[in-house]
CSV table of C-alpha atoms in Angstrom, one decimal:
chain,number,residue,atom,x,y,z
A,25,MET,CA,-44.6,-165.6,26.1
A,26,GLU,CA,-43.1,-164.1,22.9
A,27,LYS,CA,-40.8,-167.1,22.6
A,28,GLY,CA,-43.8,-169.5,22.9
A,29,VAL,CA,-45.7,-167.6,20.2
A,30,ALA,CA,-42.6,-167.6,17.9
A,31,MET,CA,-42.1,-171.4,18.4
A,32,GLU,CA,-45.7,-172.2,17.7
A,33,THR,CA,-45.6,-170.0,14.6
A,34,ALA,CA,-42.4,-171.8,13.4
A,35,GLN,CA,-44.0,-175.2,14.1
A,36,PHE,CA,-47.2,-174.2,12.3
A,37,VAL,CA,-45.2,-173.0,9.2
A,38,ARG,CA,-43.2,-176.2,9.1
A,39,ARG,CA,-46.3,-178.4,9.5
A,40,ARG,CA,-48.1,-176.4,6.8
A,41,THR,CA,-45.1,-176.9,4.4
A,42,GLN,CA,-45.1,-180.7,5.1
A,43,LEU,CA,-48.8,-180.9,4.5
A,44,LYS,CA,-48.5,-179.0,1.2
A,45,THR,CA,-45.8,-181.4,0.1
A,46,ILE,CA,-47.9,-184.5,1.0
A,47,ILE,CA,-51.0,-183.1,-0.8
A,48,ALA,CA,-49.0,-182.4,-3.9
A,49,ARG,CA,-47.4,-185.9,-3.9
A,50,ASP,CA,-50.8,-187.5,-3.4
A,51,ALA,CA,-52.3,-185.5,-6.3
A,52,LYS,CA,-49.4,-186.6,-8.6
A,53,LEU,CA,-49.8,-190.2,-7.6
A,54,GLN,CA,-53.6,-190.1,-8.1
A,55,SER,CA,-53.2,-188.5,-11.6
A,56,PHE,CA,-50.5,-191.1,-12.5
A,57,LEU,CA,-52.8,-194.0,-11.4
A,58,GLU,CA,-55.8,-192.6,-13.4
A,59,THR,CA,-53.6,-192.3,-16.5
A,60,LYS,CA,-52.3,-195.9,-16.1
A,61,LEU,CA,-55.8,-197.2,-15.5
A,62,GLN,CA,-57.2,-195.6,-18.6
A,63,SER,CA,-54.3,-196.8,-20.8
A,64,ALA,CA,-54.4,-200.4,-19.4
A,65,VAL,CA,-55.7,-202.9,-21.8
A,66,PRO,CA,-58.4,-205.1,-20.3
A,67,LEU,CA,-57.0,-208.6,-19.8
A,68,GLU,CA,-60.3,-210.3,-20.6
A,69,GLU,CA,-61.8,-209.6,-24.0
A,70,ASP,CA,-64.4,-212.0,-25.1
A,71,GLY,CA,-64.4,-213.4,-28.6
A,72,ARG,CA,-67.5,-211.5,-29.7
A,73,SER,CA,-66.0,-208.0,-29.2
A,74,LYS,CA,-62.8,-209.1,-31.1
A,75,LYS,CA,-65.0,-210.3,-34.0
A,76,ARG,CA,-67.1,-207.2,-34.0
A,77,LYS,CA,-64.1,-204.9,-34.1
A,78,GLU,CA,-62.6,-206.9,-37.0
A,79,GLN,CA,-65.9,-206.6,-38.9
A,80,GLN,CA,-66.0,-202.9,-38.3
A,81,ARG,CA,-62.4,-202.5,-39.5
A,82,VAL,CA,-63.2,-204.5,-42.7
A,83,ARG,CA,-66.4,-202.6,-43.3
A,84,ALA,CA,-64.6,-199.2,-42.9
A,85,GLY,CA,-61.9,-200.4,-45.4
A,86,VAL,CA,-64.6,-201.4,-47.9
A,87,GLU,CA,-66.4,-198.1,-47.5
A,88,ARG,CA,-63.1,-196.2,-48.0
A,89,LEU,CA,-62.3,-198.2,-51.1
A,90,GLN,CA,-65.8,-197.5,-52.5
A,91,MET,CA,-65.4,-193.8,-51.8
A,92,TYR,CA,-62.1,-193.8,-53.7
A,93,VAL,CA,-63.6,-195.6,-56.7
A,94,ARG,CA,-66.5,-193.1,-56.8
A,95,ALA,CA,-64.1,-190.2,-56.7
A,96,HIS,CA,-61.9,-191.7,-59.4
A,97,ARG,CA,-65.0,-192.4,-61.6
A,98,SER,CA,-66.2,-188.8,-61.2
A,99,LEU,CA,-62.7,-187.5,-62.1
A,100,LEU,CA,-62.7,-189.6,-65.2
A,101,GLU,CA,-66.1,-188.2,-66.2
A,102,VAL,CA,-65.1,-184.6,-65.6
A,103,THR,CA,-61.7,-184.7,-67.2
A,104,GLY,CA,-62.0,-187.4,-69.8
A,105,GLU,CA,-58.5,-188.7,-68.8
A,106,THR,CA,-57.7,-192.2,-67.6
A,107,ASP,CA,-54.1,-191.5,-66.3
A,108,LEU,CA,-54.1,-189.9,-62.8
A,109,ARG,CA,-50.9,-187.9,-63.6
A,110,ARG,CA,-52.5,-186.4,-66.6
A,111,ILE,CA,-55.5,-185.5,-64.5
A,112,GLY,CA,-53.2,-183.7,-62.1
A,113,LEU,CA,-51.7,-181.7,-65.0
A,114,VAL,CA,-55.2,-180.8,-66.3
A,115,PHE,CA,-56.2,-179.5,-62.9
A,116,THR,CA,-53.0,-177.5,-62.6
A,117,ARG,CA,-53.5,-176.0,-66.1
A,118,TYR,CA,-57.1,-175.0,-65.2
A,119,GLU,CA,-55.9,-173.6,-61.9
A,120,HIS,CA,-53.3,-171.3,-63.7
A,121,GLN,CA,-56.0,-170.3,-66.2
A,122,ASN,CA,-58.4,-169.4,-63.4
A,123,LEU,CA,-55.8,-167.3,-61.6
A,124,SER,CA,-55.1,-165.4,-64.8
A,125,TYR,CA,-58.8,-164.8,-65.2
A,126,LEU,CA,-59.0,-163.6,-61.6
A,127,GLY,CA,-56.2,-161.1,-62.1
A,128,TYR,CA,-58.0,-159.9,-65.3
A,129,VAL,CA,-61.3,-159.4,-63.4
A,130,ASN,CA,-59.5,-157.6,-60.6
A,131,ALA,CA,-57.9,-155.2,-63.2
A,132,LEU,CA,-61.3,-154.6,-64.8
A,133,HIS,CA,-62.8,-154.0,-61.4
A,134,GLY,CA,-60.2,-151.4,-60.5
A,135,ARG,CA,-60.6,-149.7,-63.8
A,136,SER,CA,-64.4,-149.5,-63.4
A,137,ASN,CA,-64.0,-148.1,-59.9
A,138,ALA,CA,-61.7,-145.4,-61.3
A,139,LEU,CA,-64.1,-144.6,-64.1
A,140,ARG,CA,-67.1,-144.4,-61.6
A,141,GLY,CA,-65.1,-142.1,-59.4
A,142,GLY,CA,-64.2,-139.9,-62.4
A,143,ALA,CA,-67.8,-139.7,-63.4
A,144,ARG,CA,-68.8,-138.7,-59.9
A,145,ARG,CA,-66.2,-136.0,-59.9
A,146,LEU,CA,-67.3,-134.7,-63.3
A,147,GLU,CA,-70.9,-134.6,-62.1
A,148,ALA,CA,-69.8,-132.6,-59.0
A,149,GLY,CA,-67.7,-130.3,-61.1
A,150,ALA,CA,-64.3,-131.3,-59.7
A,151,ALA,CA,-61.0,-131.3,-61.6
A,152,PRO,CA,-60.0,-134.7,-63.1
A,153,ARG,CA,-57.5,-136.7,-61.2
A,154,VAL,CA,-54.8,-138.9,-62.7
A,155,THR,CA,-54.0,-142.2,-61.2
A,156,HIS,CA,-51.3,-144.7,-62.0
A,157,ARG,CA,-51.6,-148.5,-61.8
A,158,ALA,CA,-49.8,-151.5,-63.1
A,159,HIS,CA,-51.8,-154.4,-64.5
A,160,ARG,CA,-51.2,-157.9,-63.0
A,161,THR,CA,-52.2,-159.4,-66.3
A,162,GLY,CA,-48.9,-158.6,-68.0
A,163,THR,CA,-49.9,-155.5,-69.9
A,164,PRO,CA,-47.5,-152.5,-69.6
A,165,ARG,CA,-48.0,-149.8,-66.9
A,166,SER,CA,-50.6,-147.3,-68.1
A,167,ILE,CA,-52.0,-144.0,-67.1
A,168,ILE,CA,-55.7,-144.0,-66.4
A,169,THR,CA,-57.4,-140.7,-66.2
A,170,SER,CA,-60.7,-140.5,-64.4
A,171,ALA,CA,-62.0,-138.0,-67.0
A,172,VAL,CA,-61.5,-138.2,-70.7
A,173,SER,CA,-60.0,-135.0,-72.2
A,174,SER,CA,-59.4,-134.0,-75.8
A,175,GLU,CA,-55.9,-132.7,-75.0
A,176,PRO,CA,-52.9,-135.1,-74.8
A,177,ASP,CA,-51.4,-135.9,-71.5
A,178,PRO,CA,-48.7,-133.4,-70.6
A,179,VAL,CA,-45.2,-134.8,-70.6
A,180,PRO,CA,-42.5,-133.2,-68.4
A,181,GLY,CA,-39.9,-131.1,-70.4
A,182,GLY,CA,-42.3,-130.2,-73.2
A,183,ALA,CA,-41.7,-133.4,-75.1
A,184,GLU,CA,-44.3,-135.1,-77.2
A,185,PRO,CA,-46.8,-137.2,-75.4
A,186,ARG,CA,-46.0,-140.8,-75.3
A,187,ALA,CA,-48.2,-143.5,-76.8
A,188,ARG,CA,-50.3,-145.5,-74.4
A,189,GLY,CA,-50.0,-149.3,-74.4
A,190,PRO,CA,-53.0,-151.4,-75.2
A,191,GLU,CA,-55.2,-152.5,-72.3
A,192,PRO,CA,-57.3,-155.7,-72.2
A,193,THR,CA,-61.0,-155.6,-72.8
A,194,ALA,CA,-63.7,-158.1,-72.0
A,195,ALA,CA,-63.6,-159.1,-75.7
A,196,SER,CA,-59.9,-159.7,-75.9
A,197,GLY,CA,-59.5,-161.6,-72.6
A,198,PRO,CA,-56.6,-161.6,-70.2
A,199,GLY,CA,-53.4,-160.3,-71.7
A,200,GLY,CA,-55.1,-159.4,-75.0
A,201,SER,CA,-55.0,-156.1,-76.8
A,202,HIS,CA,-57.3,-153.9,-78.8
A,203,ASP,CA,-57.4,-150.6,-80.5
A,204,ASP,CA,-59.2,-148.2,-78.1
A,205,THR,CA,-59.2,-145.2,-80.5
A,206,GLY,CA,-63.0,-145.7,-81.1
A,207,SER,CA,-63.7,-145.5,-77.4
A,208,ARG,CA,-61.4,-142.5,-76.9
A,209,GLU,CA,-63.2,-140.7,-79.8
A,210,GLU,CA,-66.5,-141.4,-78.2
A,211,GLY,CA,-65.3,-140.1,-74.9
A,212,GLU,CA,-64.0,-137.0,-76.5
A,213,LYS,CA,-67.4,-136.4,-78.2
A,214,GLN,CA,-69.2,-136.9,-74.9
A,215,HIS,CA,-66.7,-134.5,-73.2
A,216,GLY,CA,-67.3,-131.9,-75.9
A,217,ARG,CA,-71.1,-132.2,-75.5
A,218,GLN,CA,-70.7,-131.7,-71.7
A,219,SER,CA,-68.5,-128.6,-72.3
A,220,ALA,CA,-71.0,-127.2,-74.8
A,221,GLU,CA,-73.9,-127.7,-72.4
A,222,SER,CA,-72.3,-125.9,-69.5
């Protein structure tokens, strides 16, 4: 009886494997036939459909040409140049200029955030904090203090304080310089007033 059960089990496993193979082969054949059927070109196309497709192709070409002409005309109006190579140079120059302005705005934004933080710390009575940052606009590395003090910055070794490099302002533009002694003097006056009030 055990032999009969073992034989039936072996036959069942063999038949199941054969059926799986047949099913997989049929699925592959069906997908192959569907692919071939979809990619097959119909043998009979009537003349109207060919004519209609040709008209659509011509119409699309005309619309594309009109779009290019409109784009070229608007480029001419914006740039004032007739040569496409020169237009490319103009756009490249403007792109570089915009990137330098963006770097300048980012530097100003960082500086304003540092000054706001310093003002908050002064209002809270905390000690001033010194931060370092390098400008992307090409100005030398500078030390920005969050609170303006009347004493010069201490230099290690007891040496004289070094001079600060000029920083750009909104009036001077990116990479420009100005004399910030007036703003430093005003800050020192305000700092003196705050010290006198407390």
